[in-house]
Amino acid sequence: MQSRNQRPSTSGRAHRLSRETIRDAAQQILRDEGPQNLSMRRLAKEMSSTPMALYHHVRDKGELLMLLLDAHAESFPRPDLPEEPRERLLASAQLLHDILADCPWIVEVLTSDSFVSVSALWIVESLIDSAIRCGLTQEDAVYVYRVIWYYTIGELTVRFRRERALSETKGTPQRERTMAALNAEELPRLAHLGSRWGELAAADNHRRGLEAIVEGLLAQGRGRRPEPAAADPTPPPGRARAVDG
Amino acid sequence: MQSRNQRPSTSGRAHRLSRETIRDAAQQILRDEGPQNLSMRRLAKEMSSTPMALYHHVRDKGELLMLLLDAHAESFPRPDLPEEPRERLLASAQLLHDILADCPWIVEVLTSDSFVSVSALWIVESLIDSAIRCGLTQEDAVYVYRVIWYYTIGELTVRFRRERALSETKGTPQRERTMAALNAEELPRLAHLGSRWGELAAADNHRRGLEAIVEGLLAQGRGRRPEPAAADPTPPPGRARAVDG
DNA sequence: ACCTGAACACCGTTCAAGT
DNA sequence: ACCTGAACACCGTTCAAGT
C-alpha cells in the first residue's frame, strides 16, 4: 500500500499507454466487472483515453485477449509433474484445464486461433511427450492431445456460457426454454440432467472424464500397435503422412 | 421453378410474418451468407420489415436460433440405430455430432442454454439408455453423455471458430499470432499440430475419439461396479467397421 | 511516435405510437 | 394484434488530423 492506489483510474495523467498498462487495466475490468464488460471502448475509458489509442499498442481485441491469456498462464504456479508417463499425461491435461478454468475469455480467444497461449505450450509438449512415452506414435500422441483439448474446451465453453447466462438474468425465470422440456412429463430419465447439470461439475468430474479418455486412447493405441517395432503394418492409405504445410 | 423465385425478398407484400416465415428467411440467410451475417436487423431487412416486428414472434435471438436448431434436427434423416448397446451408444453420439455439424450457430445457442434442441432429445435418451444397457448406473450413464457432449461441443466450437476466422481473413497472412510459434524453431514436435490441425479432422477422427471415450468410460464403470451380469463379452475394441456416411 | 475526434458500419433490444 | 420509427446503449475498427 505504497503508491498504488487508484492510479490507473480517473487521475488522467502520467501513465502513458503501453502493452503492460493496457493489460493491467484489462485485468482490472475482468476482475471487477466480468469478461462481458471488457470492450475496447470500456478499456479506453478506464484509461482515460480513446479506443484508437489502444490500437497503437495491440493489433486488435484478439491480440489483447491473447496477451491476457499469456500473462495468466505465466503467472500460474508451475507444479512439479509426476514422472510416470500416464500420470504425467493426466497431470498435464489437468493443469491445462485448471489454467483455462480461470479464463472465461478463452471462449472468445478461440475466435482468433484454435490454440492456447505460448506460455502454456510447455504443457502441451509435456502432454504429447507423456503420451509418446506411454507407447503411442507421435501422430497418435497428437491425437490424444486433440481429443483432450476438445473435451476441455467443451467443458469450459459450456460452463462459462451458462455462468454468463445465469448472471445476466439474475434469477429471472428465463432459463426455461429447452431446459423446461427436460424436467417435463415424459422424460424422467433426462430430468437427471437438468437438475444437477454442472452443479458439482467442476474439477473432480473433469478429472474423471480425463482418466477415462486417456484410458480409452491408450488402449486404442496399444491395439493398433501391438508390437514394439515389427514391420509397422499400417500401409492402407487410410490416413498416411501428408507432410504438406 | 414454379412460383418460388425471389418471393421473400424485395416484393414487400403479401407475406405476413410468422415463426415459420421468419425461420425460413433465417435459413436462407444462413445458407447464402453464413451465420455471422444472421442478425435480427439483417433478417428484418430480408423480410422487408423492421427488427421489432420479429420480436412479436420470437422472444429474442436465442429463441430464433433454437427454432432453427430444432427445425434442422427434425429434418435430419433419422437412421436406424443398432440394437447392441455399445454400438448403439456410439451411433447415438455420432448422430448427435453429425446433426450439430451442420449448425454453426450451435456455438451461439450455447449462450442461452447448455443443451440441445427438443427435437434431438430422443438421441440423448437413446444414448443414455444404451449406456445403462451397457451396465452403467443411471448416474454414470448421464456422466457418459456429459463427457461425450463436451467432446462434441469442443470439437465443433473449435472447428466453426476456425472456419469463421479463415473466411473472414480470406488468405490474409493473419493466421499467425500463436500458430506461428508452433511451426517455429524449438518446438518441432508441435509443428505437427499446426500444420494438419483440422485438415482431415472431421468425421472419421471424431468417431475414433468417441470410441476411445466410450471404451474408457465403460471400463471405468465396470471397475466401479464389478458385476457384469455375465452377458456382455464386449468384442475386442477393434473399432469395428465405421459405417460412416 | 503517439494520440484524438469523428465517423463507419454495425449489434440486440425497448419505447411509444400508429392501424 | 400486429407493425413502424426512432431511440438506447452499445460494439470493433478506420480515417484524417493533430502534437
XYZ file of C-alpha atoms (C1' of nucleotides) in Angstrom:
528
model
C 0.000 0.000 0.000
C 2.680 2.337 -1.021
C 1.944 4.219 -4.164
C -0.609 2.109 -5.961
C -3.989 3.411 -5.011
C -6.340 4.460 -7.761
C -3.565 5.226 -10.204
C -4.991 3.797 -13.392
C -8.355 5.360 -12.818
C -9.544 8.905 -13.143
C -6.239 10.586 -12.364
C -5.974 11.194 -16.082
C -2.268 11.857 -16.425
C 1.222 10.498 -16.058
C 0.544 6.977 -17.318
C 1.497 6.500 -20.909
C -0.196 3.647 -22.623
C 1.778 0.507 -23.182
C 1.010 -3.139 -23.687
C 1.615 -3.618 -19.977
C -0.592 -0.851 -18.655
C -3.289 -1.814 -21.120
C -3.070 -5.392 -19.983
C -3.251 -4.374 -16.323
C -6.296 -2.211 -16.881
C -7.957 -5.011 -18.796
C -7.296 -7.405 -15.955
C -8.877 -4.972 -13.564
C -12.025 -4.743 -15.648
C -12.120 -8.503 -15.936
C -11.816 -8.808 -12.181
C -14.300 -6.107 -11.297
C -16.923 -6.391 -13.995
C -16.500 -9.692 -15.758
C -15.469 -10.602 -19.265
C -18.684 -9.481 -20.902
C -17.808 -5.923 -19.926
C -14.365 -5.879 -21.409
C -14.520 -3.930 -24.628
C -12.019 -1.729 -26.342
C -14.176 1.264 -25.611
C -14.711 0.420 -21.982
C -10.999 -0.185 -21.639
C -10.125 3.116 -23.240
C -12.474 4.869 -20.864
C -10.909 3.104 -17.918
C -7.576 4.513 -19.008
C -8.994 7.963 -19.720
C -8.050 7.529 -23.314
C -9.686 6.781 -26.629
C -10.294 3.468 -28.355
C -7.875 4.290 -31.100
C -5.015 4.847 -28.719
C -5.243 1.178 -27.827
C -4.855 0.140 -31.418
C -1.471 1.721 -31.355
C -0.305 -0.953 -28.977
C -2.336 -4.025 -29.825
C -3.422 -5.116 -33.238
C -6.970 -5.904 -32.281
C -9.082 -7.267 -29.496
C -7.982 -10.786 -30.208
C -4.387 -9.879 -29.568
C -5.347 -8.208 -26.332
C -7.122 -11.334 -25.140
C -4.124 -13.388 -26.147
C -1.976 -11.079 -24.076
C -4.215 -11.658 -21.088
C -4.237 -15.393 -21.543
C -0.496 -15.425 -21.797
C 0.014 -13.344 -18.694
C -2.336 -15.558 -16.769
C -0.629 -18.742 -17.894
C 2.725 -17.290 -16.992
C 1.657 -16.271 -13.519
C 0.062 -19.613 -12.817
C 2.031 -21.692 -10.311
C 4.023 -24.246 -12.205
C 3.745 -27.525 -10.361
C 6.067 -30.483 -10.471
C 4.597 -33.036 -12.767
C 4.944 -36.732 -11.971
C 7.497 -38.698 -13.936
C 5.440 -41.769 -14.632
C 4.123 -41.221 -18.179
C 0.458 -41.937 -17.684
C 0.294 -39.879 -14.513
C 2.192 -37.114 -16.197
C -0.164 -37.149 -19.119
C -3.108 -36.837 -16.803
C -1.488 -34.133 -14.733
C -0.611 -32.094 -17.820
C -4.150 -32.272 -19.083
C -5.491 -31.325 -15.690
C -3.127 -28.388 -15.494
C -4.172 -27.178 -18.910
C -7.748 -27.294 -17.748
C -7.060 -25.587 -14.449
C -5.243 -22.722 -16.085
C -8.027 -22.136 -18.557
C -10.696 -22.508 -15.899
C -9.775 -19.016 -14.701
C -10.104 -17.517 -18.165
C -13.673 -17.009 -19.242
C -12.393 -15.101 -22.241
C -10.876 -18.281 -23.654
C -14.196 -18.761 -25.368
C -13.642 -15.597 -27.343
C -9.968 -16.203 -27.938
C -10.916 -19.313 -29.827
C -12.279 -16.956 -32.425
C -8.807 -15.954 -33.451
C -6.859 -19.185 -33.149
C -7.903 -22.543 -32.016
C -4.958 -22.777 -29.765
C -3.553 -21.974 -26.402
C -1.059 -19.295 -25.456
C 2.652 -19.651 -25.950
C 3.248 -19.524 -22.214
C 1.370 -22.772 -21.889
C 2.968 -24.576 -24.764
C 5.273 -26.423 -22.440
C 2.243 -28.125 -21.021
C 1.127 -29.260 -24.437
C 4.623 -30.519 -25.077
C 4.656 -32.353 -21.803
C 1.301 -33.887 -22.573
C 2.265 -35.127 -26.008
C 5.601 -36.275 -24.720
C 3.978 -38.308 -21.995
C 1.667 -39.915 -24.497
C 4.625 -40.965 -26.589
C 6.322 -42.367 -23.530
C 3.145 -44.321 -22.916
C 3.893 -46.096 -26.143
C 1.944 -44.120 -28.702
C 3.262 -42.958 -32.032
C 3.803 -39.255 -32.351
C 0.760 -38.995 -34.532
C -1.423 -40.779 -32.027
C 0.026 -38.702 -29.238
C -1.002 -35.535 -31.041
C -4.392 -37.058 -31.491
C -4.626 -37.683 -27.777
C -3.864 -34.062 -27.193
C -6.542 -33.049 -29.581
C -9.252 -35.160 -28.007
C -8.304 -33.835 -24.596
C -8.311 -30.304 -25.939
C -11.796 -30.713 -27.326
C -13.070 -32.180 -24.094
C -11.509 -29.395 -22.089
C -12.678 -26.610 -24.341
C -16.139 -28.109 -24.499
C -16.492 -28.281 -20.774
C -15.243 -24.751 -20.259
C -17.353 -23.328 -23.053
C -20.485 -24.829 -21.644
C -19.576 -23.751 -18.136
C -18.747 -20.151 -18.955
C -21.715 -19.730 -21.220
C -24.016 -20.991 -18.534
C -22.439 -18.794 -15.894
C -22.823 -15.777 -18.094
C -26.419 -16.601 -18.915
C -27.203 -17.009 -15.244
C -25.526 -13.770 -14.228
C -27.288 -11.825 -16.967
C -30.733 -12.954 -15.951
C -30.166 -12.950 -12.237
C -32.725 -15.499 -11.204
C -35.243 -14.349 -13.721
C -37.481 -17.204 -14.808
C -35.983 -17.268 -18.265
C -33.813 -20.324 -18.006
C -36.617 -22.451 -19.208
C -36.805 -22.756 -22.956
C -35.249 -26.139 -23.617
C -34.484 -26.985 -20.035
C -38.143 -26.964 -19.264
C -38.691 -29.936 -21.516
C -36.144 -31.849 -19.524
C -37.934 -31.785 -16.253
C -41.175 -32.441 -18.032
C -43.581 -35.307 -18.076
C -42.421 -37.970 -20.401
C -38.681 -37.671 -19.976
C -37.988 -38.718 -16.430
C -34.555 -40.023 -17.237
C -33.406 -36.673 -18.520
C -34.616 -34.763 -15.549
C -31.453 -36.027 -14.002
C -29.530 -33.973 -16.480
C -31.384 -30.771 -15.980
C -31.338 -30.796 -12.247
C -27.728 -31.378 -11.414
C -26.085 -30.318 -14.637
C -22.971 -28.518 -13.674
C -23.659 -28.395 -10.029
C -20.669 -30.364 -8.892
C -19.444 -30.412 -12.447
C -16.157 -28.740 -11.742
C -12.756 -30.175 -11.040
C -13.387 -33.711 -9.834
C -15.715 -34.571 -12.633
C -13.345 -33.221 -15.194
C -10.594 -35.401 -13.866
C -12.735 -38.474 -14.027
C -13.563 -37.933 -17.683
C -9.927 -37.240 -18.366
C -8.945 -40.555 -16.909
C -11.482 -42.375 -18.993
C -10.394 -40.618 -22.158
C -6.739 -41.328 -21.550
C -7.528 -44.908 -20.677
C -9.504 -45.392 -23.854
C -6.992 -43.713 -26.106
C -4.050 -45.588 -24.699
C -5.887 -48.855 -25.115
C -6.659 -47.892 -28.685
C -3.023 -47.087 -29.307
C -1.952 -50.413 -27.863
C -4.493 -52.157 -30.057
C -3.177 -50.626 -33.213
C 0.470 -51.201 -32.499
C 0.694 -54.463 -30.648
C 4.438 -54.944 -31.042
C 7.239 -52.586 -30.086
C 8.605 -52.495 -33.624
C 7.896 -55.261 -36.078
C 7.237 -54.001 -39.561
C 4.691 -51.273 -38.950
C 1.868 -52.895 -40.841
C -0.236 -49.840 -41.388
C 0.115 -49.278 -45.109
C -3.546 -48.880 -46.028
C -3.853 -45.392 -47.465
C -6.243 -44.517 -44.687
C -4.523 -41.588 -43.095
C -0.935 -41.761 -44.072
C 1.512 -38.965 -43.576
C 0.585 -35.983 -45.678
C 3.545 -33.902 -44.681
C 2.492 -30.820 -46.563
C 2.169 -27.489 -44.827
C -39.149 -23.432 -60.557
C -42.743 -22.726 -60.330
C -43.628 -19.862 -58.141
C -40.710 -19.551 -55.773
C -38.372 -17.054 -57.235
C -37.482 -14.058 -55.163
C -40.630 -14.130 -53.137
C -39.333 -13.399 -49.669
C -37.140 -10.630 -50.953
C -37.979 -7.163 -52.138
C -41.552 -7.896 -53.192
C -42.586 -6.252 -49.975
C -46.120 -7.508 -49.611
C -48.387 -10.446 -49.123
C -46.266 -12.420 -46.633
C -47.274 -11.891 -43.075
C -44.641 -12.587 -40.523
C -44.858 -15.780 -38.564
C -42.472 -18.056 -36.779
C -42.372 -20.166 -39.924
C -41.661 -17.441 -42.429
C -39.122 -15.909 -40.081
C -37.436 -19.249 -39.715
C -37.383 -19.784 -43.466
C -35.880 -16.389 -44.137
C -33.267 -17.011 -41.468
C -32.367 -20.313 -43.061
C -31.934 -18.578 -46.364
C -29.558 -16.032 -44.889
C -27.666 -18.802 -43.170
C -27.362 -20.657 -46.445
C -26.428 -17.681 -48.572
C -24.325 -15.559 -46.273
C -23.263 -17.639 -43.348
C -24.103 -17.477 -39.657
C -22.042 -14.383 -38.962
C -24.441 -12.432 -41.139
C -27.597 -13.518 -39.424
C -28.781 -10.681 -37.270
C -32.203 -9.510 -36.288
C -31.714 -6.402 -38.367
C -30.459 -8.228 -41.409
C -33.328 -10.654 -41.068
C -35.875 -7.887 -40.805
C -34.449 -6.279 -43.908
C -34.622 -9.583 -45.758
C -38.294 -9.691 -44.936
C -38.850 -6.043 -45.778
C -39.848 -5.446 -42.221
C -38.425 -3.926 -39.074
C -36.461 -5.546 -36.279
C -39.264 -5.018 -33.825
C -41.736 -6.923 -35.933
C -39.637 -10.009 -35.334
C -39.866 -9.587 -31.605
C -43.541 -10.059 -31.912
C -42.988 -13.658 -32.940
C -39.821 -14.704 -31.170
C -38.710 -13.675 -27.738
C -35.156 -12.920 -28.694
C -32.354 -14.027 -30.946
C -31.645 -17.043 -28.788
C -35.119 -18.343 -29.332
C -34.781 -17.846 -33.045
C -31.585 -19.868 -33.104
C -33.279 -22.548 -31.066
C -36.044 -22.615 -33.630
C -33.515 -23.128 -36.371
C -31.713 -25.854 -34.495
C -34.943 -27.613 -33.849
C -36.072 -27.458 -37.447
C -32.751 -28.787 -38.576
C -32.790 -31.658 -36.132
C -36.300 -32.531 -37.156
C -35.499 -32.575 -40.839
C -32.409 -34.663 -40.344
C -32.820 -38.231 -41.606
C -33.482 -40.459 -38.651
C -31.431 -43.586 -39.113
C -31.970 -46.994 -37.605
C -29.693 -47.349 -34.660
C -28.089 -50.711 -33.903
C -29.533 -52.751 -31.090
C -26.301 -53.858 -29.459
C -25.848 -51.392 -26.578
C -22.282 -50.319 -27.149
C -22.797 -49.868 -30.868
C -25.993 -48.012 -30.209
C -24.293 -45.713 -27.763
C -21.639 -44.930 -30.317
C -24.140 -44.443 -33.100
C -26.232 -42.097 -30.964
C -23.226 -39.986 -30.130
C -22.165 -39.922 -33.749
C -25.625 -38.874 -34.825
C -25.696 -36.082 -32.269
C -22.429 -34.855 -33.668
C -23.498 -35.160 -37.277
C -26.656 -33.197 -36.710
C -24.825 -30.400 -34.969
C -22.050 -30.416 -37.544
C -24.405 -28.623 -39.902
C -25.249 -25.952 -37.365
C -22.531 -23.364 -36.957
C -24.888 -21.338 -34.810
C -24.798 -24.008 -32.130
C -21.871 -22.076 -30.714
C -24.131 -19.118 -30.096
C -27.064 -21.157 -28.921
C -24.925 -22.388 -26.079
C -25.213 -18.870 -24.761
C -28.809 -19.392 -23.877
C -28.922 -22.957 -22.694
C -26.236 -25.506 -22.489
C -28.401 -28.026 -24.134
C -29.605 -29.424 -27.373
C -32.962 -28.925 -29.019
C -36.046 -30.846 -28.045
C -36.207 -32.477 -31.454
C -32.959 -34.230 -30.685
C -33.785 -35.314 -27.178
C -34.616 -38.794 -28.339
C -30.974 -39.169 -29.294
C -29.850 -38.178 -25.847
C -32.310 -40.627 -24.389
C -31.082 -43.350 -26.667
C -27.514 -42.589 -25.727
C -28.112 -42.680 -22.005
C -30.287 -45.716 -22.376
C -27.577 -47.559 -24.243
C -25.063 -46.697 -21.583
C -27.353 -48.150 -18.946
C -27.775 -51.271 -21.016
C -24.001 -51.468 -21.163
C -24.120 -51.977 -17.434
C -23.704 -48.471 -16.068
C -25.768 -46.928 -13.342
C -28.086 -44.184 -14.421
C -25.818 -41.631 -12.868
C -22.792 -42.939 -14.696
C -24.765 -43.094 -17.905
C -25.617 -39.436 -17.584
C -21.981 -38.768 -16.951
C -21.084 -40.587 -20.146
C -23.468 -38.368 -22.006
C -21.915 -35.327 -20.492
C -18.373 -36.239 -21.404
C -19.472 -37.007 -24.930
C -21.346 -33.750 -25.077
C -18.276 -31.780 -24.029
C -16.113 -33.577 -26.532
C -18.616 -32.956 -29.297
C -19.218 -29.338 -28.452
C -15.498 -28.720 -28.097
C -14.705 -30.147 -31.470
C -17.464 -28.217 -33.176
C -16.647 -24.978 -31.412
C -13.048 -25.149 -32.469
C -13.974 -26.127 -35.979
C -16.560 -23.433 -36.544
C -14.453 -20.747 -34.983
C -11.549 -21.654 -37.179
C -13.693 -21.750 -40.264
C -15.079 -18.357 -39.490
C -11.671 -16.889 -38.802
C -10.390 -18.251 -42.086
C -13.304 -16.957 -44.094
C -13.058 -13.513 -42.546
C -9.414 -13.065 -43.413
C -9.523 -14.769 -46.764
C -5.969 -15.967 -47.031
C -4.579 -12.872 -45.427
C -1.365 -13.587 -43.519
C -3.051 -13.046 -40.212
C -3.378 -16.615 -39.034
C -0.028 -16.338 -37.367
C -0.146 -14.998 -33.850
C 0.121 -18.108 -31.724
C 0.216 -20.560 -34.560
C 3.465 -19.057 -35.721
C 5.179 -20.191 -32.557
C 4.143 -23.707 -33.321
C 5.997 -24.085 -36.539
C 8.926 -22.278 -35.048
C 12.409 -23.296 -34.090
C 12.424 -25.048 -30.801
C 9.102 -26.839 -30.929
C 9.423 -29.342 -33.723
C 7.002 -31.738 -32.130
C 4.234 -29.192 -32.120
C 4.668 -28.223 -35.734
C 2.701 -31.351 -36.359
C -0.222 -29.760 -34.665
C -0.146 -26.517 -36.544
C 0.162 -27.954 -39.995
C -2.583 -30.513 -40.157
C -4.818 -29.319 -37.378
C -8.308 -29.939 -38.552
C -7.496 -30.819 -42.089
C -8.950 -34.292 -42.053
C -10.257 -33.628 -38.590
C -13.857 -34.170 -39.476
C -15.962 -37.278 -39.255
C -13.510 -40.145 -39.040
C -11.406 -38.577 -36.376
C -14.385 -37.696 -34.306
C -15.550 -41.274 -34.387
C -12.188 -42.541 -33.286
C -12.159 -40.297 -30.236
C -15.716 -41.275 -29.480
C -14.766 -44.916 -29.416
C -11.894 -44.252 -27.080
C -14.047 -42.191 -24.759
C -16.783 -44.785 -24.631
C -14.257 -47.531 -24.130
C -12.645 -45.700 -21.248
C -15.885 -44.749 -19.579
C -17.355 -48.202 -19.832
C -14.196 -49.699 -18.370
C -14.401 -47.179 -15.562
C -17.988 -48.124 -14.921
C -17.145 -51.812 -14.866
C -14.357 -51.104 -12.404
C -16.702 -49.420 -10.003
C -19.469 -51.965 -10.303
C -17.816 -55.288 -10.885
C -20.960 -57.330 -11.596
C -21.285 -57.604 -15.365
C -24.451 -59.757 -15.287
C -22.465 -62.316 -17.255
C -23.839 -61.468 -20.654
C -21.558 -58.922 -22.188
C -18.358 -60.251 -23.680
C -17.661 -56.908 -25.319
C -15.884 -57.881 -28.516
C -12.367 -56.514 -28.802
C -12.440 -52.759 -29.284
C -11.100 -53.031 -32.808
C -13.293 -50.140 -33.939
C -15.469 -52.437 -35.993
C -16.402 -51.188 -39.388
C -17.098 -47.495 -39.194
C -20.138 -47.462 -41.399
C -19.593 -43.755 -41.922
C -21.914 -41.694 -44.058
C 5.595 8.247 -32.497
C 1.648 8.669 -30.071
C -2.790 10.235 -29.551
C -7.643 12.473 -30.580
C -12.452 13.296 -32.598
C -15.442 11.862 -35.580
C -17.194 8.605 -38.336
C -18.378 3.884 -40.475
C -20.903 0.063 -40.252
C -22.867 -2.469 -37.472
C -25.318 -5.015 -32.986
C -29.792 -6.642 -29.703
C -33.469 -4.649 -27.628
C -37.032 -1.256 -25.920
C -40.437 2.703 -26.038
C -44.199 4.952 -27.624
C -47.078 5.239 -31.049
C -49.752 4.003 -35.084
C -53.603 0.923 -37.686
C -52.954 -7.996 -32.657
C -49.507 -6.679 -35.470
C -46.382 -3.490 -37.042
C -43.414 1.026 -37.511
C -39.876 4.818 -36.488
C -36.935 6.355 -33.545
C -34.107 5.743 -29.952
C -30.994 3.493 -26.269
C -26.900 1.681 -25.274
C -23.666 -0.397 -27.054
C -19.800 -2.913 -30.438
C -14.788 -3.250 -33.252
C -12.361 -0.688 -36.300
C -10.768 3.035 -39.605
C -9.792 7.842 -41.374
C -7.826 12.063 -41.212
C -5.829 15.031 -38.496
C -3.391 16.947 -34.620
C 1.194 17.476 -31.435
